[in-house]
Amino acid sequence: MTDLPDDVEQLKAMLMQLQKEKLEADLKVQTQQEEIAELETKVQLLVEQLNLSKSKRFSTQSEKTPKGSFNEAEQQNATPKSDDEKKKTGRKPLPSELERETHKHELNAPYCECCDEPLHECGVETSEELKIIPQKVSVIRHERTKYTCRQCEKTQTKSKIITAPKPASMIPKSLGSADAFAAVVTAKYVDALPLYRQVDILNRSGIDISRATLSNWCVQLGDKVQVIIDYMKSTLLKETLICADETTVQVLREEDKKAQSKSYMWVYRSGEFTQNPVVVYDYQPSRAGACVREFLTGYSGYLLSDGYSAYDTLEGVTQAACMAHARRKFTDAQKASPSKKAGKPEKALNYIAKLYGIEKQAKSLSS
């Protein structure tokens, strides 16, 4: 060991130097420990992301909780199902309200193969098959009878001709009937059949009609039903609870927008147990908060949504959270966790399961 100097000042200097070196070493160790902790956190996060990615790619259970785990509320309320309530397997029968046409099949020569004696009927074996009649196109010919007065013809220089009126059309001077209008609109907006394909279908029946004509029908019919939409909206805004959501929609031809850009379809609907259920769709070119503020102007009830920030811009509205969206985050955390032990995600899912049990009871009381 190096001999220590006898000088006090030198000893103090050496001690201070040692303390300084120790402090630097401690700081270095602390920094390294913090770096290690940060790296461990990153590794843990990457492992969770990998587990979640694998779960989303290969899992067949979706968001279902493992059987028997955290479903006390459902288990407490579960009652054995009777034989009639058990799910039936096999092909579902065709709807009874469909029109039936019976084709009876009989033997040409009902004689016994053994003794050649005549056979008698002992029952009928039935089976059913679906029949689809392709779209039928026809023409309604309106013949408006004209009337004139014989007496006026004899006594007047002119005789007034009176023509019987024909039923009013939703689009005056149009080739379409109410049936044609309904078919085109239903095909486009319910069955998502583009107008150009409808033109091709009509052309196969020898009908020369343009896409522009069908488009004009849709526009004018939309104007006609706007009063109904306005009434539906006013009815919806009187509800205590409104559910809202939005999704992307692509519009190929829209002014000042590229075909690849996103537009949005907002949907607003009343609660499940309302007396007058209403669903209203509202197309908007964006997802901005102004869209929902404009639609829900004057509304002051409860709004159930997925928590998108645009809904938070509403004033006078009580926000309600969608538990399905909240639950999804915990199921993701559960799938991402490398530990097999029950943790915070499982605890949260347990609470949500109990909440679902209460909801199930409330639904049974409402029904």
PDB file of N, CA and C in Angstrom, residues 76-153:
ATOM      1  N   GLN A  76     -73.204 -17.537 -12.915  1.00  0.00           N
ATOM      2  CA  GLN A  76     -74.209 -17.456 -11.868  1.00  0.00           C
ATOM      3  C   GLN A  76     -75.610 -17.378 -12.448  1.00  0.00           C
ATOM      4  N   ASN A  77     -75.732 -16.748 -13.619  1.00  0.00           N
ATOM      5  CA  ASN A  77     -77.049 -16.554 -14.218  1.00  0.00           C
ATOM      6  C   ASN A  77     -77.401 -17.648 -15.214  1.00  0.00           C
ATOM      7  N   ALA A  78     -76.465 -18.578 -15.438  1.00  0.00           N
ATOM      8  CA  ALA A  78     -76.712 -19.605 -16.450  1.00  0.00           C
ATOM      9  C   ALA A  78     -77.710 -20.619 -15.926  1.00  0.00           C
ATOM     10  N   THR A  79     -78.637 -21.015 -16.781  1.00  0.00           N
ATOM     11  CA  THR A  79     -79.603 -22.056 -16.468  1.00  0.00           C
ATOM     12  C   THR A  79     -79.558 -23.104 -17.552  1.00  0.00           C
ATOM     13  N   PRO A  80     -79.748 -24.383 -17.193  1.00  0.00           N
ATOM     14  CA  PRO A  80     -79.683 -25.436 -18.214  1.00  0.00           C
ATOM     15  C   PRO A  80     -80.724 -25.225 -19.297  1.00  0.00           C
ATOM     16  N   LYS A  81     -80.299 -25.409 -20.522  1.00  0.00           N
ATOM     17  CA  LYS A  81     -81.216 -25.246 -21.649  1.00  0.00           C
ATOM     18  C   LYS A  81     -82.028 -26.513 -21.852  1.00  0.00           C
ATOM     19  N   SER A  82     -83.287 -26.322 -22.192  1.00  0.00           N
ATOM     20  CA  SER A  82     -84.127 -27.469 -22.494  1.00  0.00           C
ATOM     21  C   SER A  82     -83.770 -28.010 -23.864  1.00  0.00           C
ATOM     22  N   ASP A  83     -84.306 -29.191 -24.170  1.00  0.00           N
ATOM     23  CA  ASP A  83     -84.015 -29.804 -25.466  1.00  0.00           C
ATOM     24  C   ASP A  83     -84.480 -28.928 -26.609  1.00  0.00           C
ATOM     25  N   ASP A  84     -85.609 -28.202 -26.397  1.00  0.00           N
ATOM     26  CA  ASP A  84     -86.142 -27.349 -27.465  1.00  0.00           C
ATOM     27  C   ASP A  84     -85.242 -26.152 -27.721  1.00  0.00           C
ATOM     28  N   GLU A  85     -84.502 -25.717 -26.667  1.00  0.00           N
ATOM     29  CA  GLU A  85     -83.664 -24.534 -26.812  1.00  0.00           C
ATOM     30  C   GLU A  85     -82.289 -24.852 -27.375  1.00  0.00           C
ATOM     31  N   LYS A  86     -81.926 -26.145 -27.397  1.00  0.00           N
ATOM     32  CA  LYS A  86     -80.614 -26.515 -27.909  1.00  0.00           C
ATOM     33  C   LYS A  86     -80.515 -26.178 -29.387  1.00  0.00           C
ATOM     34  N   LYS A  87     -79.342 -25.745 -29.769  1.00  0.00           N
ATOM     35  CA  LYS A  87     -79.122 -25.336 -31.156  1.00  0.00           C
ATOM     36  C   LYS A  87     -79.276 -26.525 -32.090  1.00  0.00           C
ATOM     37  N   LYS A  88     -80.115 -26.356 -33.072  1.00  0.00           N
ATOM     38  CA  LYS A  88     -80.335 -27.409 -34.046  1.00  0.00           C
ATOM     39  C   LYS A  88     -79.272 -27.342 -35.128  1.00  0.00           C
ATOM     40  N   THR A  89     -78.840 -28.517 -35.550  1.00  0.00           N
ATOM     41  CA  THR A  89     -77.837 -28.597 -36.606  1.00  0.00           C
ATOM     42  C   THR A  89     -78.503 -28.997 -37.909  1.00  0.00           C
ATOM     43  N   GLY A  90     -77.763 -28.864 -38.991  1.00  0.00           N
ATOM     44  CA  GLY A  90     -78.293 -29.233 -40.299  1.00  0.00           C
ATOM     45  C   GLY A  90     -78.801 -28.033 -41.069  1.00  0.00           C
ATOM     46  N   ARG A  91     -79.353 -28.323 -42.237  1.00  0.00           N
ATOM     47  CA  ARG A  91     -79.830 -27.269 -43.124  1.00  0.00           C
ATOM     48  C   ARG A  91     -81.091 -26.612 -42.576  1.00  0.00           C
ATOM     49  N   LYS A  92     -81.138 -25.293 -42.647  1.00  0.00           N
ATOM     50  CA  LYS A  92     -82.331 -24.573 -42.208  1.00  0.00           C
ATOM     51  C   LYS A  92     -83.428 -24.690 -43.262  1.00  0.00           C
ATOM     52  N   PRO A  93     -84.684 -24.839 -42.833  1.00  0.00           N
ATOM     53  CA  PRO A  93     -85.772 -24.921 -43.817  1.00  0.00           C
ATOM     54  C   PRO A  93     -85.983 -23.591 -44.521  1.00  0.00           C
ATOM     55  N   LEU A  94     -86.543 -23.660 -45.718  1.00  0.00           N
ATOM     56  CA  LEU A  94     -86.857 -22.444 -46.459  1.00  0.00           C
ATOM     57  C   LEU A  94     -88.002 -21.706 -45.760  1.00  0.00           C
ATOM     58  N   PRO A  95     -88.023 -20.382 -45.801  1.00  0.00           N
ATOM     59  CA  PRO A  95     -89.055 -19.611 -45.095  1.00  0.00           C
ATOM     60  C   PRO A  95     -90.466 -20.054 -45.464  1.00  0.00           C
ATOM     61  N   SER A  96     -91.306 -20.202 -44.459  1.00  0.00           N
ATOM     62  CA  SER A  96     -92.667 -20.691 -44.689  1.00  0.00           C
ATOM     63  C   SER A  96     -93.532 -19.678 -45.429  1.00  0.00           C
ATOM     64  N   GLU A  97     -93.163 -18.384 -45.367  1.00  0.00           N
ATOM     65  CA  GLU A  97     -93.993 -17.368 -46.017  1.00  0.00           C
ATOM     66  C   GLU A  97     -93.786 -17.298 -47.526  1.00  0.00           C
ATOM     67  N   LEU A  98     -92.776 -18.000 -48.052  1.00  0.00           N
ATOM     68  CA  LEU A  98     -92.561 -17.987 -49.494  1.00  0.00           C
ATOM     69  C   LEU A  98     -93.677 -18.745 -50.213  1.00  0.00           C
ATOM     70  N   GLU A  99     -94.000 -18.270 -51.394  1.00  0.00           N
ATOM     71  CA  GLU A  99     -95.018 -18.938 -52.204  1.00  0.00           C
ATOM     72  C   GLU A  99     -94.544 -20.338 -52.591  1.00  0.00           C
ATOM     73  N   ARG A 100     -95.440 -21.297 -52.506  1.00  0.00           N
ATOM     74  CA  ARG A 100     -95.127 -22.679 -52.860  1.00  0.00           C
ATOM     75  C   ARG A 100     -95.884 -23.093 -54.116  1.00  0.00           C
ATOM     76  N   GLU A 101     -95.215 -23.809 -54.991  1.00  0.00           N
ATOM     77  CA  GLU A 101     -95.882 -24.480 -56.100  1.00  0.00           C
ATOM     78  C   GLU A 101     -95.548 -25.963 -55.995  1.00  0.00           C
ATOM     79  N   THR A 102     -96.581 -26.782 -56.039  1.00  0.00           N
ATOM     80  CA  THR A 102     -96.404 -28.214 -55.800  1.00  0.00           C
ATOM     81  C   THR A 102     -96.300 -28.975 -57.117  1.00  0.00           C
ATOM     82  N   HIS A 103     -95.275 -29.767 -57.249  1.00  0.00           N
ATOM     83  CA  HIS A 103     -95.102 -30.668 -58.388  1.00  0.00           C
ATOM     84  C   HIS A 103     -95.283 -32.096 -57.874  1.00  0.00           C
ATOM     85  N   LYS A 104     -96.362 -32.730 -58.292  1.00  0.00           N
ATOM     86  CA  LYS A 104     -96.641 -34.077 -57.815  1.00  0.00           C
ATOM     87  C   LYS A 104     -96.043 -35.094 -58.778  1.00  0.00           C
ATOM     88  N   HIS A 105     -95.347 -36.063 -58.235  1.00  0.00           N
ATOM     89  CA  HIS A 105     -94.686 -37.092 -59.041  1.00  0.00           C
ATOM     90  C   HIS A 105     -95.321 -38.449 -58.726  1.00  0.00           C
ATOM     91  N   GLU A 106     -95.800 -39.135 -59.775  1.00  0.00           N
ATOM     92  CA  GLU A 106     -96.448 -40.435 -59.609  1.00  0.00           C
ATOM     93  C   GLU A 106     -95.846 -41.445 -60.579  1.00  0.00           C
ATOM     94  N   LEU A 107     -96.013 -42.709 -60.251  1.00  0.00           N
ATOM     95  CA  LEU A 107     -95.544 -43.767 -61.144  1.00  0.00           C
ATOM     96  C   LEU A 107     -96.468 -43.870 -62.349  1.00  0.00           C
ATOM     97  N   ASN A 108     -95.879 -44.123 -63.496  1.00  0.00           N
ATOM     98  CA  ASN A 108     -96.702 -44.295 -64.703  1.00  0.00           C
ATOM     99  C   ASN A 108     -97.522 -45.573 -64.642  1.00  0.00           C
ATOM    100  N   ALA A 109     -96.934 -46.633 -64.111  1.00  0.00           N
ATOM    101  CA  ALA A 109     -97.636 -47.921 -64.017  1.00  0.00           C
ATOM    102  C   ALA A 109     -97.473 -48.450 -62.601  1.00  0.00           C
ATOM    103  N   PRO A 110     -98.351 -48.062 -61.667  1.00  0.00           N
ATOM    104  CA  PRO A 110     -98.207 -48.460 -60.267  1.00  0.00           C
ATOM    105  C   PRO A 110     -98.625 -49.910 -60.015  1.00  0.00           C
ATOM    106  N   TYR A 111     -97.766 -50.835 -60.435  1.00  0.00           N
ATOM    107  CA  TYR A 111     -98.032 -52.256 -60.215  1.00  0.00           C
ATOM    108  C   TYR A 111     -96.865 -52.862 -59.453  1.00  0.00           C
ATOM    109  N   CYS A 112     -97.170 -53.862 -58.636  1.00  0.00           N
ATOM    110  CA  CYS A 112     -96.165 -54.525 -57.816  1.00  0.00           C
ATOM    111  C   CYS A 112     -95.214 -55.318 -58.703  1.00  0.00           C
ATOM    112  N   GLU A 113     -93.909 -55.202 -58.422  1.00  0.00           N
ATOM    113  CA  GLU A 113     -92.915 -55.926 -59.208  1.00  0.00           C
ATOM    114  C   GLU A 113     -92.955 -57.420 -58.933  1.00  0.00           C
ATOM    115  N   CYS A 114     -93.501 -57.806 -57.764  1.00  0.00           N
ATOM    116  CA  CYS A 114     -93.515 -59.230 -57.394  1.00  0.00           C
ATOM    117  C   CYS A 114     -94.714 -59.982 -57.972  1.00  0.00           C
ATOM    118  N   CYS A 115     -95.903 -59.388 -57.802  1.00  0.00           N
ATOM    119  CA  CYS A 115     -97.115 -60.128 -58.182  1.00  0.00           C
ATOM    120  C   CYS A 115     -97.972 -59.411 -59.214  1.00  0.00           C
ATOM    121  N   ASP A 116     -97.497 -58.269 -59.690  1.00  0.00           N
ATOM    122  CA  ASP A 116     -98.221 -57.510 -60.715  1.00  0.00           C
ATOM    123  C   ASP A 116     -99.587 -57.005 -60.264  1.00  0.00           C
ATOM    124  N   GLU A 117     -99.830 -56.993 -58.958  1.00  0.00           N
ATOM    125  CA  GLU A 117    -101.079 -56.430 -58.453  1.00  0.00           C
ATOM    126  C   GLU A 117    -100.951 -54.902 -58.386  1.00  0.00           C
ATOM    127  N   PRO A 118    -102.067 -54.168 -58.549  1.00  0.00           N
ATOM    128  CA  PRO A 118    -101.990 -52.700 -58.501  1.00  0.00           C
ATOM    129  C   PRO A 118    -101.569 -52.202 -57.112  1.00  0.00           C
ATOM    130  N   LEU A 119    -100.768 -51.133 -57.109  1.00  0.00           N
ATOM    131  CA  LEU A 119    -100.313 -50.514 -55.864  1.00  0.00           C
ATOM    132  C   LEU A 119    -101.291 -49.437 -55.417  1.00  0.00           C
ATOM    133  N   HIS A 120    -101.348 -49.200 -54.121  1.00  0.00           N
ATOM    134  CA  HIS A 120    -102.178 -48.110 -53.606  1.00  0.00           C
ATOM    135  C   HIS A 120    -101.284 -47.123 -52.853  1.00  0.00           C
ATOM    136  N   GLU A 121    -101.704 -45.871 -52.815  1.00  0.00           N
ATOM    137  CA  GLU A 121    -100.913 -44.828 -52.150  1.00  0.00           C
ATOM    138  C   GLU A 121    -100.921 -45.035 -50.639  1.00  0.00           C
ATOM    139  N   CYS A 122     -99.721 -44.908 -50.030  1.00  0.00           N
ATOM    140  CA  CYS A 122     -99.605 -45.083 -48.577  1.00  0.00           C
ATOM    141  C   CYS A 122     -98.930 -43.893 -47.905  1.00  0.00           C
ATOM    142  N   GLY A 123     -98.705 -42.833 -48.661  1.00  0.00           N
ATOM    143  CA  GLY A 123     -98.067 -41.656 -48.080  1.00  0.00           C
ATOM    144  C   GLY A 123     -97.362 -40.833 -49.139  1.00  0.00           C
ATOM    145  N   VAL A 124     -96.749 -39.740 -48.697  1.00  0.00           N
ATOM    146  CA  VAL A 124     -96.039 -38.836 -49.605  1.00  0.00           C
ATOM    147  C   VAL A 124     -94.703 -38.455 -48.972  1.00  0.00           C
ATOM    148  N   GLU A 125     -93.666 -38.532 -49.750  1.00  0.00           N
ATOM    149  CA  GLU A 125     -92.349 -38.058 -49.312  1.00  0.00           C
ATOM    150  C   GLU A 125     -92.105 -36.689 -49.936  1.00  0.00           C
ATOM    151  N   THR A 126     -91.802 -35.707 -49.105  1.00  0.00           N
ATOM    152  CA  THR A 126     -91.669 -34.338 -49.611  1.00  0.00           C
ATOM    153  C   THR A 126     -90.233 -33.831 -49.480  1.00  0.00           C
ATOM    154  N   SER A 127     -89.878 -32.981 -50.383  1.00  0.00           N
ATOM    155  CA  SER A 127     -88.606 -32.252 -50.335  1.00  0.00           C
ATOM    156  C   SER A 127     -88.827 -30.910 -51.015  1.00  0.00           C
ATOM    157  N   GLU A 128     -87.995 -29.945 -50.683  1.00  0.00           N
ATOM    158  CA  GLU A 128     -88.169 -28.606 -51.247  1.00  0.00           C
ATOM    159  C   GLU A 128     -86.869 -28.103 -51.852  1.00  0.00           C
ATOM    160  N   GLU A 129     -86.993 -27.323 -52.905  1.00  0.00           N
ATOM    161  CA  GLU A 129     -85.844 -26.671 -53.522  1.00  0.00           C
ATOM    162  C   GLU A 129     -86.217 -25.231 -53.845  1.00  0.00           C
ATOM    163  N   LEU A 130     -85.224 -24.378 -53.816  1.00  0.00           N
ATOM    164  CA  LEU A 130     -85.457 -22.949 -54.014  1.00  0.00           C
ATOM    165  C   LEU A 130     -85.550 -22.621 -55.498  1.00  0.00           C
ATOM    166  N   LYS A 131     -86.527 -21.813 -55.850  1.00  0.00           N
ATOM    167  CA  LYS A 131     -86.709 -21.356 -57.222  1.00  0.00           C
ATOM    168  C   LYS A 131     -86.525 -19.841 -57.257  1.00  0.00           C
ATOM    169  N   ILE A 132     -85.706 -19.371 -58.174  1.00  0.00           N
ATOM    170  CA  ILE A 132     -85.465 -17.935 -58.327  1.00  0.00           C
ATOM    171  C   ILE A 132     -85.877 -17.514 -59.725  1.00  0.00           C
ATOM    172  N   ILE A 133     -86.784 -16.558 -59.800  1.00  0.00           N
ATOM    173  CA  ILE A 133     -87.222 -16.022 -61.088  1.00  0.00           C
ATOM    174  C   ILE A 133     -86.400 -14.772 -61.376  1.00  0.00           C
ATOM    175  N   PRO A 134     -85.647 -14.749 -62.466  1.00  0.00           N
ATOM    176  CA  PRO A 134     -84.834 -13.566 -62.788  1.00  0.00           C
ATOM    177  C   PRO A 134     -85.699 -12.318 -62.930  1.00  0.00           C
ATOM    178  N   GLN A 135     -85.040 -11.165 -62.801  1.00  0.00           N
ATOM    179  CA  GLN A 135     -85.742  -9.889 -62.894  1.00  0.00           C
ATOM    180  C   GLN A 135     -86.583  -9.818 -64.167  1.00  0.00           C
ATOM    181  N   LYS A 136     -87.841  -9.516 -63.986  1.00  0.00           N
ATOM    182  CA  LYS A 136     -88.758  -9.411 -65.120  1.00  0.00           C
ATOM    183  C   LYS A 136     -88.980  -7.938 -65.450  1.00  0.00           C
ATOM    184  N   VAL A 137     -88.784  -7.597 -66.709  1.00  0.00           N
ATOM    185  CA  VAL A 137     -88.956  -6.218 -67.162  1.00  0.00           C
ATOM    186  C   VAL A 137     -90.150  -6.152 -68.099  1.00  0.00           C
ATOM    187  N   SER A 138     -91.043  -5.234 -67.841  1.00  0.00           N
ATOM    188  CA  SER A 138     -92.224  -5.068 -68.692  1.00  0.00           C
ATOM    189  C   SER A 138     -92.517  -3.578 -68.845  1.00  0.00           C
ATOM    190  N   VAL A 139     -93.519  -3.268 -69.661  1.00  0.00           N
ATOM    191  CA  VAL A 139     -93.878  -1.879 -69.950  1.00  0.00           C
ATOM    192  C   VAL A 139     -95.318  -1.639 -69.520  1.00  0.00           C
ATOM    193  N   ILE A 140     -95.542  -0.571 -68.786  1.00  0.00           N
ATOM    194  CA  ILE A 140     -96.903  -0.153 -68.433  1.00  0.00           C
ATOM    195  C   ILE A 140     -97.365   0.861 -69.475  1.00  0.00           C
ATOM    196  N   ARG A 141     -98.409   0.520 -70.167  1.00  0.00           N
ATOM    197  CA  ARG A 141     -98.947   1.409 -71.196  1.00  0.00           C
ATOM    198  C   ARG A 141    -100.148   2.162 -70.623  1.00  0.00           C
ATOM    199  N   HIS A 142    -100.065   3.467 -70.594  1.00  0.00           N
ATOM    200  CA  HIS A 142    -101.156   4.300 -70.084  1.00  0.00           C
ATOM    201  C   HIS A 142    -102.009   4.776 -71.262  1.00  0.00           C
ATOM    202  N   GLU A 143    -103.260   4.403 -71.263  1.00  0.00           N
ATOM    203  CA  GLU A 143    -104.208   4.862 -72.286  1.00  0.00           C
ATOM    204  C   GLU A 143    -105.205   5.798 -71.616  1.00  0.00           C
ATOM    205  N   ARG A 144    -105.083   7.057 -71.902  1.00  0.00           N
ATOM    206  CA  ARG A 144    -105.928   8.078 -71.286  1.00  0.00           C
ATOM    207  C   ARG A 144    -107.089   8.388 -72.233  1.00  0.00           C
ATOM    208  N   THR A 145    -108.246   7.965 -71.833  1.00  0.00           N
ATOM    209  CA  THR A 145    -109.429   8.155 -72.673  1.00  0.00           C
ATOM    210  C   THR A 145    -109.778   9.640 -72.773  1.00  0.00           C
ATOM    211  N   LYS A 146    -110.102  10.060 -73.990  1.00  0.00           N
ATOM    212  CA  LYS A 146    -110.499  11.449 -74.228  1.00  0.00           C
ATOM    213  C   LYS A 146    -112.016  11.527 -74.380  1.00  0.00           C
ATOM    214  N   TYR A 147    -112.599  12.610 -73.898  1.00  0.00           N
ATOM    215  CA  TYR A 147    -114.048  12.791 -73.940  1.00  0.00           C
ATOM    216  C   TYR A 147    -114.383  14.144 -74.580  1.00  0.00           C
ATOM    217  N   THR A 148    -115.498  14.132 -75.283  1.00  0.00           N
ATOM    218  CA  THR A 148    -116.014  15.373 -75.857  1.00  0.00           C
ATOM    219  C   THR A 148    -117.532  15.378 -75.737  1.00  0.00           C
ATOM    220  N   CYS A 149    -118.122  16.548 -75.842  1.00  0.00           N
ATOM    221  CA  CYS A 149    -119.570  16.694 -75.687  1.00  0.00           C
ATOM    222  C   CYS A 149    -120.227  16.815 -77.061  1.00  0.00           C
ATOM    223  N   ARG A 150    -121.122  15.886 -77.404  1.00  0.00           N
ATOM    224  CA  ARG A 150    -121.809  15.923 -78.699  1.00  0.00           C
ATOM    225  C   ARG A 150    -122.716  17.149 -78.815  1.00  0.00           C
ATOM    226  N   GLN A 151    -123.324  17.497 -77.712  1.00  0.00           N
ATOM    227  CA  GLN A 151    -124.225  18.641 -77.749  1.00  0.00           C
ATOM    228  C   GLN A 151    -123.466  19.918 -78.061  1.00  0.00           C
ATOM    229  N   CYS A 152    -122.277  20.065 -77.431  1.00  0.00           N
ATOM    230  CA  CYS A 152    -121.457  21.252 -77.711  1.00  0.00           C
ATOM    231  C   CYS A 152    -120.956  21.241 -79.146  1.00  0.00           C
ATOM    232  N   GLU A 153    -120.705  20.059 -79.686  1.00  0.00           N
ATOM    233  CA  GLU A 153    -120.254  19.968 -81.072  1.00  0.00           C
ATOM    234  C   GLU A 153    -121.327  20.502 -82.022  1.00  0.00           C
TER     235      GLU A 153
END
